[in-house]
Amino acid sequence: MILFLDGGYTLADGSAACAECIREYAQDEELISVKIGEEMDWDRVYRHLEDAHAIVLAADVYLDSVPANVLGFLERVEQAVIGGESIGGKFYAVLYTELYEGEQTSVAMEVLKNFCVHANIAWGRGLGIGGNKVEAVSGRRHLWSLFRAGTADFRQRSLREQALFIGKKIQGTDVYVKPEEVSRKEYIRKMNHEMKKSNRVKIAQNI
């Protein structure tokens, strides 16, 4: 069984896309998705952690760290392990950042590795994805459709590779990716344009 931990996403469809990609490449394996939040059935979560062959955490990265709700979750799991719970599955991470370089998730990745050491969980592989504001092509016209079509699936290519490691329960070297079909300068320029546009809308609403 694969336990998918949804830690929150910038993109509205990020959770479904990541989980479905893993499910596609692990067809013979049951995938159970758990949303990390305040109201969680911890007895159920602990049972899943004990039964899982692979544990996958997917979350956004802000200021070099995963969100507070994810950190709180990890701390509680660590205490449960110290208290006698058994977790034998390998731990895999998929971290997203709005910054251009996927390497910007490396500090948060080290936090997760440190958690695995303290919780006595084997680290599987980490995937850090930059440029998370480059939205997947969905048929709708939006700002990011101005980018070349090659940028649309740069996340999917990396997710498919990560899913293969997860499906086979093997360890690998951490990988960091960025939207190489888009220059860093172009990405930042469009990010700033979108931010200014959003601020103008907020000001108009407050008048």
mmCIF file with all atom_site columns, C-alpha atoms in Angstrom:
data_model
loop_
_atom_site.group_PDB
_atom_site.id
_atom_site.type_symbol
_atom_site.label_atom_id
_atom_site.label_alt_id
_atom_site.label_comp_id
_atom_site.label_asym_id
_atom_site.label_entity_id
_atom_site.label_seq_id
_atom_site.pdbx_PDB_ins_code
_atom_site.Cartn_x
_atom_site.Cartn_y
_atom_site.Cartn_z
_atom_site.occupancy
_atom_site.B_iso_or_equiv
_atom_site.pdbx_formal_charge
_atom_site.auth_seq_id
_atom_site.auth_comp_id
_atom_site.auth_asym_id
_atom_site.auth_atom_id
_atom_site.pdbx_PDB_model_num
ATOM 1   C CA . MET A 1 1   ? 0.000   0.000  0.000   1.00 0.00 ? 1   MET A CA 1
ATOM 2   C CA . ILE A 1 2   ? 1.170   3.538  -0.817  1.00 0.00 ? 2   ILE A CA 1
ATOM 3   C CA . LEU A 1 3   ? 0.220   6.313  1.608   1.00 0.00 ? 3   LEU A CA 1
ATOM 4   C CA . PHE A 1 4   ? -0.031  9.696  -0.125  1.00 0.00 ? 4   PHE A CA 1
ATOM 5   C CA . LEU A 1 5   ? 0.217   12.656 2.266   1.00 0.00 ? 5   LEU A CA 1
ATOM 6   C CA . ASP A 1 6   ? -1.280  15.825 0.786   1.00 0.00 ? 6   ASP A CA 1
ATOM 7   C CA . GLY A 1 7   ? 0.468   18.746 2.476   1.00 0.00 ? 7   GLY A CA 1
ATOM 8   C CA . GLY A 1 8   ? -1.061  21.517 0.404   1.00 0.00 ? 8   GLY A CA 1
ATOM 9   C CA . TYR A 1 9   ? -0.389  23.030 -3.035  1.00 0.00 ? 9   TYR A CA 1
ATOM 10  C CA . THR A 1 10  ? -0.076  26.334 -4.841  1.00 0.00 ? 10  THR A CA 1
ATOM 11  C CA . LEU A 1 11  ? -1.827  24.913 -7.882  1.00 0.00 ? 11  LEU A CA 1
ATOM 12  C CA . ALA A 1 12  ? -5.444  23.922 -7.381  1.00 0.00 ? 12  ALA A CA 1
ATOM 13  C CA . ASP A 1 13  ? -5.027  20.658 -9.291  1.00 0.00 ? 13  ASP A CA 1
ATOM 14  C CA . GLY A 1 14  ? -1.591  19.785 -7.897  1.00 0.00 ? 14  GLY A CA 1
ATOM 15  C CA . SER A 1 15  ? -2.829  17.160 -5.464  1.00 0.00 ? 15  SER A CA 1
ATOM 16  C CA . ALA A 1 16  ? -4.859  15.216 -8.000  1.00 0.00 ? 16  ALA A CA 1
ATOM 17  C CA . ALA A 1 17  ? -2.137  15.360 -10.675 1.00 0.00 ? 17  ALA A CA 1
ATOM 18  C CA . CYS A 1 18  ? 0.584   14.074 -8.350  1.00 0.00 ? 18  CYS A CA 1
ATOM 19  C CA . ALA A 1 19  ? -1.517  11.302 -6.808  1.00 0.00 ? 19  ALA A CA 1
ATOM 20  C CA . GLU A 1 20  ? -2.860  10.141 -10.176 1.00 0.00 ? 20  GLU A CA 1
ATOM 21  C CA . CYS A 1 21  ? 0.620   9.962  -11.663 1.00 0.00 ? 21  CYS A CA 1
ATOM 22  C CA . ILE A 1 22  ? 1.791   7.734  -8.806  1.00 0.00 ? 22  ILE A CA 1
ATOM 23  C CA . ARG A 1 23  ? -1.328  5.570  -9.091  1.00 0.00 ? 23  ARG A CA 1
ATOM 24  C CA . GLU A 1 24  ? -0.723  5.112  -12.822 1.00 0.00 ? 24  GLU A CA 1
ATOM 25  C CA . TYR A 1 25  ? 2.775   3.726  -12.295 1.00 0.00 ? 25  TYR A CA 1
ATOM 26  C CA . ALA A 1 26  ? 1.868   1.583  -9.298  1.00 0.00 ? 26  ALA A CA 1
ATOM 27  C CA . GLN A 1 27  ? -1.269  -0.055 -10.671 1.00 0.00 ? 27  GLN A CA 1
ATOM 28  C CA . ASP A 1 28  ? -1.028  -3.186 -8.557  1.00 0.00 ? 28  ASP A CA 1
ATOM 29  C CA . GLU A 1 29  ? -0.624  -1.152 -5.374  1.00 0.00 ? 29  GLU A CA 1
ATOM 30  C CA . GLU A 1 30  ? -3.453  0.434  -3.378  1.00 0.00 ? 30  GLU A CA 1
ATOM 31  C CA . LEU A 1 31  ? -2.993  4.183  -2.951  1.00 0.00 ? 31  LEU A CA 1
ATOM 32  C CA . ILE A 1 32  ? -4.573  5.897  0.047   1.00 0.00 ? 32  ILE A CA 1
ATOM 33  C CA . SER A 1 33  ? -4.603  9.692  0.165   1.00 0.00 ? 33  SER A CA 1
ATOM 34  C CA . VAL A 1 34  ? -4.644  11.639 3.428   1.00 0.00 ? 34  VAL A CA 1
ATOM 35  C CA . LYS A 1 35  ? -5.015  15.425 3.626   1.00 0.00 ? 35  LYS A CA 1
ATOM 36  C CA . ILE A 1 36  ? -2.796  16.874 6.361   1.00 0.00 ? 36  ILE A CA 1
ATOM 37  C CA . GLY A 1 37  ? -4.816  19.234 8.518   1.00 0.00 ? 37  GLY A CA 1
ATOM 38  C CA . GLU A 1 38  ? -6.135  19.967 11.972  1.00 0.00 ? 38  GLU A CA 1
ATOM 39  C CA . GLU A 1 39  ? -8.993  17.478 11.871  1.00 0.00 ? 39  GLU A CA 1
ATOM 40  C CA . MET A 1 40  ? -7.385  14.101 11.231  1.00 0.00 ? 40  MET A CA 1
ATOM 41  C CA . ASP A 1 41  ? -8.304  10.592 12.331  1.00 0.00 ? 41  ASP A CA 1
ATOM 42  C CA . TRP A 1 42  ? -4.949  9.795  13.905  1.00 0.00 ? 42  TRP A CA 1
ATOM 43  C CA . ASP A 1 43  ? -5.795  6.177  14.667  1.00 0.00 ? 43  ASP A CA 1
ATOM 44  C CA . ARG A 1 44  ? -6.468  5.676  10.957  1.00 0.00 ? 44  ARG A CA 1
ATOM 45  C CA . VAL A 1 45  ? -3.305  7.568  9.995   1.00 0.00 ? 45  VAL A CA 1
ATOM 46  C CA . TYR A 1 46  ? -1.162  5.438  12.303  1.00 0.00 ? 46  TYR A CA 1
ATOM 47  C CA . ARG A 1 47  ? -2.638  2.241  10.835  1.00 0.00 ? 47  ARG A CA 1
ATOM 48  C CA . HIS A 1 48  ? -1.850  3.436  7.322   1.00 0.00 ? 48  HIS A CA 1
ATOM 49  C CA . LEU A 1 49  ? 1.692   4.372  8.331   1.00 0.00 ? 49  LEU A CA 1
ATOM 50  C CA . GLU A 1 50  ? 2.227   0.895  9.742   1.00 0.00 ? 50  GLU A CA 1
ATOM 51  C CA . ASP A 1 51  ? 0.843   -0.824 6.628   1.00 0.00 ? 51  ASP A CA 1
ATOM 52  C CA . ALA A 1 52  ? 2.394   1.383  3.940   1.00 0.00 ? 52  ALA A CA 1
ATOM 53  C CA . HIS A 1 53  ? 5.266   0.095  1.815   1.00 0.00 ? 53  HIS A CA 1
ATOM 54  C CA . ALA A 1 54  ? 5.864   3.650  0.579   1.00 0.00 ? 54  ALA A CA 1
ATOM 55  C CA . ILE A 1 55  ? 4.990   7.015  2.126   1.00 0.00 ? 55  ILE A CA 1
ATOM 56  C CA . VAL A 1 56  ? 4.792   9.994  -0.229  1.00 0.00 ? 56  VAL A CA 1
ATOM 57  C CA . LEU A 1 57  ? 4.627   13.567 1.046   1.00 0.00 ? 57  LEU A CA 1
ATOM 58  C CA . ALA A 1 58  ? 3.767   16.299 -1.457  1.00 0.00 ? 58  ALA A CA 1
ATOM 59  C CA . ALA A 1 59  ? 3.778   19.922 -0.318  1.00 0.00 ? 59  ALA A CA 1
ATOM 60  C CA . ASP A 1 60  ? 4.697   23.488 -1.176  1.00 0.00 ? 60  ASP A CA 1
ATOM 61  C CA . VAL A 1 61  ? 7.837   25.129 0.153   1.00 0.00 ? 61  VAL A CA 1
ATOM 62  C CA . TYR A 1 62  ? 7.747   28.626 1.656   1.00 0.00 ? 62  TYR A CA 1
ATOM 63  C CA . LEU A 1 63  ? 10.824  30.420 3.041   1.00 0.00 ? 63  LEU A CA 1
ATOM 64  C CA . ASP A 1 64  ? 12.921  27.248 2.792   1.00 0.00 ? 64  ASP A CA 1
ATOM 65  C CA . SER A 1 65  ? 10.452  25.102 4.738   1.00 0.00 ? 65  SER A CA 1
ATOM 66  C CA . VAL A 1 66  ? 7.314   23.054 4.352   1.00 0.00 ? 66  VAL A CA 1
ATOM 67  C CA . PRO A 1 67  ? 4.099   24.530 5.843   1.00 0.00 ? 67  PRO A CA 1
ATOM 68  C CA . ALA A 1 68  ? 3.552   24.583 9.613   1.00 0.00 ? 68  ALA A CA 1
ATOM 69  C CA . ASN A 1 69  ? 0.783   21.981 9.388   1.00 0.00 ? 69  ASN A CA 1
ATOM 70  C CA . VAL A 1 70  ? 3.214   19.539 7.745   1.00 0.00 ? 70  VAL A CA 1
ATOM 71  C CA . LEU A 1 71  ? 5.898   20.188 10.378  1.00 0.00 ? 71  LEU A CA 1
ATOM 72  C CA . GLY A 1 72  ? 3.322   19.578 13.110  1.00 0.00 ? 72  GLY A CA 1
ATOM 73  C CA . PHE A 1 73  ? 2.277   16.338 11.435  1.00 0.00 ? 73  PHE A CA 1
ATOM 74  C CA . LEU A 1 74  ? 5.873   15.109 11.191  1.00 0.00 ? 74  LEU A CA 1
ATOM 75  C CA . GLU A 1 75  ? 6.540   15.951 14.831  1.00 0.00 ? 75  GLU A CA 1
ATOM 76  C CA . ARG A 1 76  ? 3.522   13.950 15.941  1.00 0.00 ? 76  ARG A CA 1
ATOM 77  C CA . VAL A 1 77  ? 4.525   10.978 13.779  1.00 0.00 ? 77  VAL A CA 1
ATOM 78  C CA . GLU A 1 78  ? 8.037   11.114 15.211  1.00 0.00 ? 78  GLU A CA 1
ATOM 79  C CA . GLN A 1 79  ? 6.668   11.018 18.759  1.00 0.00 ? 79  GLN A CA 1
ATOM 80  C CA . ALA A 1 80  ? 4.424   8.083  17.841  1.00 0.00 ? 80  ALA A CA 1
ATOM 81  C CA . VAL A 1 81  ? 7.415   6.159  16.513  1.00 0.00 ? 81  VAL A CA 1
ATOM 82  C CA . ILE A 1 82  ? 9.337   6.861  19.703  1.00 0.00 ? 82  ILE A CA 1
ATOM 83  C CA . GLY A 1 83  ? 6.284   5.616  21.585  1.00 0.00 ? 83  GLY A CA 1
ATOM 84  C CA . GLY A 1 84  ? 6.394   2.243  19.856  1.00 0.00 ? 84  GLY A CA 1
ATOM 85  C CA . GLU A 1 85  ? 4.630   2.549  16.488  1.00 0.00 ? 85  GLU A CA 1
ATOM 86  C CA . SER A 1 86  ? 6.273   0.704  13.595  1.00 0.00 ? 86  SER A CA 1
ATOM 87  C CA . ILE A 1 87  ? 6.896   2.358  10.211  1.00 0.00 ? 87  ILE A CA 1
ATOM 88  C CA . GLY A 1 88  ? 8.668   0.214  7.662   1.00 0.00 ? 88  GLY A CA 1
ATOM 89  C CA . GLY A 1 89  ? 7.860   1.978  4.395   1.00 0.00 ? 89  GLY A CA 1
ATOM 90  C CA . LYS A 1 90  ? 10.320  4.152  2.488   1.00 0.00 ? 90  LYS A CA 1
ATOM 91  C CA . PHE A 1 91  ? 9.711   7.904  2.531   1.00 0.00 ? 91  PHE A CA 1
ATOM 92  C CA . TYR A 1 92  ? 9.464   9.896  -0.716  1.00 0.00 ? 92  TYR A CA 1
ATOM 93  C CA . ALA A 1 93  ? 8.970   13.639 -1.110  1.00 0.00 ? 93  ALA A CA 1
ATOM 94  C CA . VAL A 1 94  ? 7.619   15.863 -3.876  1.00 0.00 ? 94  VAL A CA 1
ATOM 95  C CA . LEU A 1 95  ? 8.217   19.521 -3.007  1.00 0.00 ? 95  LEU A CA 1
ATOM 96  C CA . TYR A 1 96  ? 7.018   22.478 -5.063  1.00 0.00 ? 96  TYR A CA 1
ATOM 97  C CA . THR A 1 97  ? 8.220   26.079 -5.080  1.00 0.00 ? 97  THR A CA 1
ATOM 98  C CA . GLU A 1 98  ? 7.129   29.165 -6.993  1.00 0.00 ? 98  GLU A CA 1
ATOM 99  C CA . LEU A 1 99  ? 10.805  30.153 -7.271  1.00 0.00 ? 99  LEU A CA 1
ATOM 100 C CA . TYR A 1 100 ? 12.425  29.281 -10.582 1.00 0.00 ? 100 TYR A CA 1
ATOM 101 C CA . GLU A 1 101 ? 15.032  26.752 -9.415  1.00 0.00 ? 101 GLU A CA 1
ATOM 102 C CA . GLY A 1 102 ? 13.955  23.419 -7.977  1.00 0.00 ? 102 GLY A CA 1
ATOM 103 C CA . GLU A 1 103 ? 17.106  23.551 -5.818  1.00 0.00 ? 103 GLU A CA 1
ATOM 104 C CA . GLN A 1 104 ? 15.276  26.150 -3.717  1.00 0.00 ? 104 GLN A CA 1
ATOM 105 C CA . THR A 1 105 ? 13.506  23.210 -2.055  1.00 0.00 ? 105 THR A CA 1
ATOM 106 C CA . SER A 1 106 ? 16.777  21.603 -0.917  1.00 0.00 ? 106 SER A CA 1
ATOM 107 C CA . VAL A 1 107 ? 16.702  23.048 2.622   1.00 0.00 ? 107 VAL A CA 1
ATOM 108 C CA . ALA A 1 108 ? 13.160  21.763 3.167   1.00 0.00 ? 108 ALA A CA 1
ATOM 109 C CA . MET A 1 109 ? 14.269  18.407 1.731   1.00 0.00 ? 109 MET A CA 1
ATOM 110 C CA . GLU A 1 110 ? 16.986  18.215 4.398   1.00 0.00 ? 110 GLU A CA 1
ATOM 111 C CA . VAL A 1 111 ? 14.342  18.890 7.068   1.00 0.00 ? 111 VAL A CA 1
ATOM 112 C CA . LEU A 1 112 ? 12.415  15.849 5.813   1.00 0.00 ? 112 LEU A CA 1
ATOM 113 C CA . LYS A 1 113 ? 15.554  13.716 5.754   1.00 0.00 ? 113 LYS A CA 1
ATOM 114 C CA . ASN A 1 114 ? 16.288  14.743 9.335   1.00 0.00 ? 114 ASN A CA 1
ATOM 115 C CA . PHE A 1 115 ? 12.751  13.693 10.280  1.00 0.00 ? 115 PHE A CA 1
ATOM 116 C CA . CYS A 1 116 ? 13.368  10.279 8.705   1.00 0.00 ? 116 CYS A CA 1
ATOM 117 C CA . VAL A 1 117 ? 16.547  9.848  10.737  1.00 0.00 ? 117 VAL A CA 1
ATOM 118 C CA . HIS A 1 118 ? 14.772  10.647 14.016  1.00 0.00 ? 118 HIS A CA 1
ATOM 119 C CA . ALA A 1 119 ? 11.696  8.579  13.114  1.00 0.00 ? 119 ALA A CA 1
ATOM 120 C CA . ASN A 1 120 ? 13.842  5.667  11.890  1.00 0.00 ? 120 ASN A CA 1
ATOM 121 C CA . ILE A 1 121 ? 12.227  5.711  8.427   1.00 0.00 ? 121 ILE A CA 1
ATOM 122 C CA . ALA A 1 122 ? 14.257  4.868  5.310   1.00 0.00 ? 122 ALA A CA 1
ATOM 123 C CA . TRP A 1 123 ? 14.610  7.779  2.884   1.00 0.00 ? 123 TRP A CA 1
ATOM 124 C CA . GLY A 1 124 ? 13.576  6.835  -0.648  1.00 0.00 ? 124 GLY A CA 1
ATOM 125 C CA . ARG A 1 125 ? 14.022  9.810  -2.964  1.00 0.00 ? 125 ARG A CA 1
ATOM 126 C CA . GLY A 1 126 ? 13.218  13.497 -3.124  1.00 0.00 ? 126 GLY A CA 1
ATOM 127 C CA . LEU A 1 127 ? 11.912  15.531 -6.055  1.00 0.00 ? 127 LEU A CA 1
ATOM 128 C CA . GLY A 1 128 ? 12.087  19.335 -5.921  1.00 0.00 ? 128 GLY A CA 1
ATOM 129 C CA . ILE A 1 129 ? 10.072  21.166 -8.588  1.00 0.00 ? 129 ILE A CA 1
ATOM 130 C CA . GLY A 1 130 ? 10.701  24.835 -9.326  1.00 0.00 ? 130 GLY A CA 1
ATOM 131 C CA . GLY A 1 131 ? 8.671   27.243 -11.431 1.00 0.00 ? 131 GLY A CA 1
ATOM 132 C CA . ASN A 1 132 ? 5.407   26.084 -9.938  1.00 0.00 ? 132 ASN A CA 1
ATOM 133 C CA . LYS A 1 133 ? 3.536   29.060 -11.383 1.00 0.00 ? 133 LYS A CA 1
ATOM 134 C CA . VAL A 1 134 ? 3.880   27.627 -14.854 1.00 0.00 ? 134 VAL A CA 1
ATOM 135 C CA . GLU A 1 135 ? 0.446   26.087 -15.043 1.00 0.00 ? 135 GLU A CA 1
ATOM 136 C CA . ALA A 1 136 ? -0.331  22.905 -16.946 1.00 0.00 ? 136 ALA A CA 1
ATOM 137 C CA . VAL A 1 137 ? -2.119  23.393 -20.245 1.00 0.00 ? 137 VAL A CA 1
ATOM 138 C CA . SER A 1 138 ? -5.817  22.843 -19.619 1.00 0.00 ? 138 SER A CA 1
ATOM 139 C CA . GLY A 1 139 ? -7.425  24.137 -22.794 1.00 0.00 ? 139 GLY A CA 1
ATOM 140 C CA . ARG A 1 140 ? -8.254  27.480 -21.171 1.00 0.00 ? 140 ARG A CA 1
ATOM 141 C CA . ARG A 1 141 ? -6.639  30.739 -22.196 1.00 0.00 ? 141 ARG A CA 1
ATOM 142 C CA . HIS A 1 142 ? -4.562  32.186 -19.411 1.00 0.00 ? 142 HIS A CA 1
ATOM 143 C CA . LEU A 1 143 ? -1.372  34.167 -18.908 1.00 0.00 ? 143 LEU A CA 1
ATOM 144 C CA . TRP A 1 144 ? 0.920   31.162 -18.881 1.00 0.00 ? 144 TRP A CA 1
ATOM 145 C CA . SER A 1 145 ? -0.355  29.884 -22.225 1.00 0.00 ? 145 SER A CA 1
ATOM 146 C CA . LEU A 1 146 ? 2.075   32.420 -23.691 1.00 0.00 ? 146 LEU A CA 1
ATOM 147 C CA . PHE A 1 147 ? 4.860   30.003 -22.776 1.00 0.00 ? 147 PHE A CA 1
ATOM 148 C CA . ARG A 1 148 ? 5.886   27.355 -25.283 1.00 0.00 ? 148 ARG A CA 1
ATOM 149 C CA . ALA A 1 149 ? 3.923   24.094 -25.095 1.00 0.00 ? 149 ALA A CA 1
ATOM 150 C CA . GLY A 1 150 ? 7.084   22.245 -24.026 1.00 0.00 ? 150 GLY A CA 1
ATOM 151 C CA . THR A 1 151 ? 6.852   23.847 -20.584 1.00 0.00 ? 151 THR A CA 1
ATOM 152 C CA . ALA A 1 152 ? 3.426   22.391 -19.887 1.00 0.00 ? 152 ALA A CA 1
ATOM 153 C CA . ASP A 1 153 ? 4.564   18.917 -18.937 1.00 0.00 ? 153 ASP A CA 1
ATOM 154 C CA . PHE A 1 154 ? 7.978   19.490 -17.344 1.00 0.00 ? 154 PHE A CA 1
ATOM 155 C CA . ARG A 1 155 ? 6.437   18.585 -13.987 1.00 0.00 ? 155 ARG A CA 1
ATOM 156 C CA . GLN A 1 156 ? 4.761   15.485 -15.380 1.00 0.00 ? 156 GLN A CA 1
ATOM 157 C CA . ARG A 1 157 ? 8.002   14.086 -16.776 1.00 0.00 ? 157 ARG A CA 1
ATOM 158 C CA . SER A 1 158 ? 9.648   14.382 -13.371 1.00 0.00 ? 158 SER A CA 1
ATOM 159 C CA . LEU A 1 159 ? 6.602   13.038 -11.540 1.00 0.00 ? 159 LEU A CA 1
ATOM 160 C CA . ARG A 1 160 ? 6.482   9.974  -13.771 1.00 0.00 ? 160 ARG A CA 1
ATOM 161 C CA . GLU A 1 161 ? 10.112  9.218  -12.986 1.00 0.00 ? 161 GLU A CA 1
ATOM 162 C CA . GLN A 1 162 ? 9.483   9.698  -9.259  1.00 0.00 ? 162 GLN A CA 1
ATOM 163 C CA . ALA A 1 163 ? 6.440   7.443  -9.479  1.00 0.00 ? 163 ALA A CA 1
ATOM 164 C CA . LEU A 1 164 ? 8.579   4.649  -10.916 1.00 0.00 ? 164 LEU A CA 1
ATOM 165 C CA . PHE A 1 165 ? 10.886  4.798  -7.895  1.00 0.00 ? 165 PHE A CA 1
ATOM 166 C CA . ILE A 1 166 ? 7.882   4.828  -5.559  1.00 0.00 ? 166 ILE A CA 1
ATOM 167 C CA . GLY A 1 167 ? 6.157   1.945  -7.345  1.00 0.00 ? 167 GLY A CA 1
ATOM 168 C CA . LYS A 1 168 ? 9.275   -0.237 -7.142  1.00 0.00 ? 168 LYS A CA 1
ATOM 169 C CA . LYS A 1 169 ? 10.063  0.880  -3.542  1.00 0.00 ? 169 LYS A CA 1
ATOM 170 C CA . ILE A 1 170 ? 13.657  1.680  -4.403  1.00 0.00 ? 170 ILE A CA 1
ATOM 171 C CA . GLN A 1 171 ? 15.988  4.448  -3.268  1.00 0.00 ? 171 GLN A CA 1
ATOM 172 C CA . GLY A 1 172 ? 17.531  7.028  -5.559  1.00 0.00 ? 172 GLY A CA 1
ATOM 173 C CA . THR A 1 173 ? 19.377  10.329 -5.764  1.00 0.00 ? 173 THR A CA 1
ATOM 174 C CA . ASP A 1 174 ? 17.311  13.441 -5.073  1.00 0.00 ? 174 ASP A CA 1
ATOM 175 C CA . VAL A 1 175 ? 16.419  15.413 -8.200  1.00 0.00 ? 175 VAL A CA 1
ATOM 176 C CA . TYR A 1 176 ? 15.674  19.113 -8.651  1.00 0.00 ? 176 TYR A CA 1
ATOM 177 C CA . VAL A 1 177 ? 14.004  20.438 -11.805 1.00 0.00 ? 177 VAL A CA 1
ATOM 178 C CA . LYS A 1 178 ? 12.996  23.766 -13.313 1.00 0.00 ? 178 LYS A CA 1
ATOM 179 C CA . PRO A 1 179 ? 11.022  24.873 -16.402 1.00 0.00 ? 179 PRO A CA 1
ATOM 180 C CA . GLU A 1 180 ? 14.040  24.837 -18.724 1.00 0.00 ? 180 GLU A CA 1
ATOM 181 C CA . GLU A 1 181 ? 11.976  25.856 -21.768 1.00 0.00 ? 181 GLU A CA 1
ATOM 182 C CA . VAL A 1 182 ? 11.384  29.209 -20.040 1.00 0.00 ? 182 VAL A CA 1
ATOM 183 C CA . SER A 1 183 ? 14.255  31.513 -19.118 1.00 0.00 ? 183 SER A CA 1
ATOM 184 C CA . ARG A 1 184 ? 14.575  32.642 -15.517 1.00 0.00 ? 184 ARG A CA 1
ATOM 185 C CA . LYS A 1 185 ? 14.278  36.262 -16.668 1.00 0.00 ? 185 LYS A CA 1
ATOM 186 C CA . GLU A 1 186 ? 11.049  35.597 -18.574 1.00 0.00 ? 186 GLU A CA 1
ATOM 187 C CA . TYR A 1 187 ? 9.577   33.630 -15.672 1.00 0.00 ? 187 TYR A CA 1
ATOM 188 C CA . ILE A 1 188 ? 10.285  36.377 -13.129 1.00 0.00 ? 188 ILE A CA 1
ATOM 189 C CA . ARG A 1 189 ? 8.998   39.070 -15.480 1.00 0.00 ? 189 ARG A CA 1
ATOM 190 C CA . LYS A 1 190 ? 5.678   37.297 -15.904 1.00 0.00 ? 190 LYS A CA 1
ATOM 191 C CA . MET A 1 191 ? 5.500   36.554 -12.178 1.00 0.00 ? 191 MET A CA 1
ATOM 192 C CA . ASN A 1 192 ? 5.913   40.267 -11.433 1.00 0.00 ? 192 ASN A CA 1
ATOM 193 C CA . HIS A 1 193 ? 3.325   41.162 -14.069 1.00 0.00 ? 193 HIS A CA 1
ATOM 194 C CA . GLU A 1 194 ? 0.800   38.776 -12.517 1.00 0.00 ? 194 GLU A CA 1
ATOM 195 C CA . MET A 1 195 ? 1.541   40.091 -9.015  1.00 0.00 ? 195 MET A CA 1
ATOM 196 C CA . LYS A 1 196 ? 1.005   43.715 -10.085 1.00 0.00 ? 196 LYS A CA 1
ATOM 197 C CA . LYS A 1 197 ? -2.218  42.738 -11.827 1.00 0.00 ? 197 LYS A CA 1
ATOM 198 C CA . SER A 1 198 ? -3.449  40.966 -8.681  1.00 0.00 ? 198 SER A CA 1
ATOM 199 C CA . ASN A 1 199 ? -2.565  43.983 -6.507  1.00 0.00 ? 199 ASN A CA 1
ATOM 200 C CA . ARG A 1 200 ? -4.484  46.346 -8.820  1.00 0.00 ? 200 ARG A CA 1
ATOM 201 C CA . VAL A 1 201 ? -7.565  44.110 -8.508  1.00 0.00 ? 201 VAL A CA 1
ATOM 202 C CA . LYS A 1 202 ? -7.295  44.115 -4.697  1.00 0.00 ? 202 LYS A CA 1
ATOM 203 C CA . ILE A 1 203 ? -6.953  47.915 -4.595  1.00 0.00 ? 203 ILE A CA 1
ATOM 204 C CA . ALA A 1 204 ? -9.976  48.338 -6.867  1.00 0.00 ? 204 ALA A CA 1
ATOM 205 C CA . GLN A 1 205 ? -12.045 46.061 -4.651  1.00 0.00 ? 205 GLN A CA 1
ATOM 206 C CA . ASN A 1 206 ? -11.140 48.044 -1.536  1.00 0.00 ? 206 ASN A CA 1
ATOM 207 C CA . ILE A 1 207 ? -12.104 51.427 -3.032  1.00 0.00 ? 207 ILE A CA 1
#
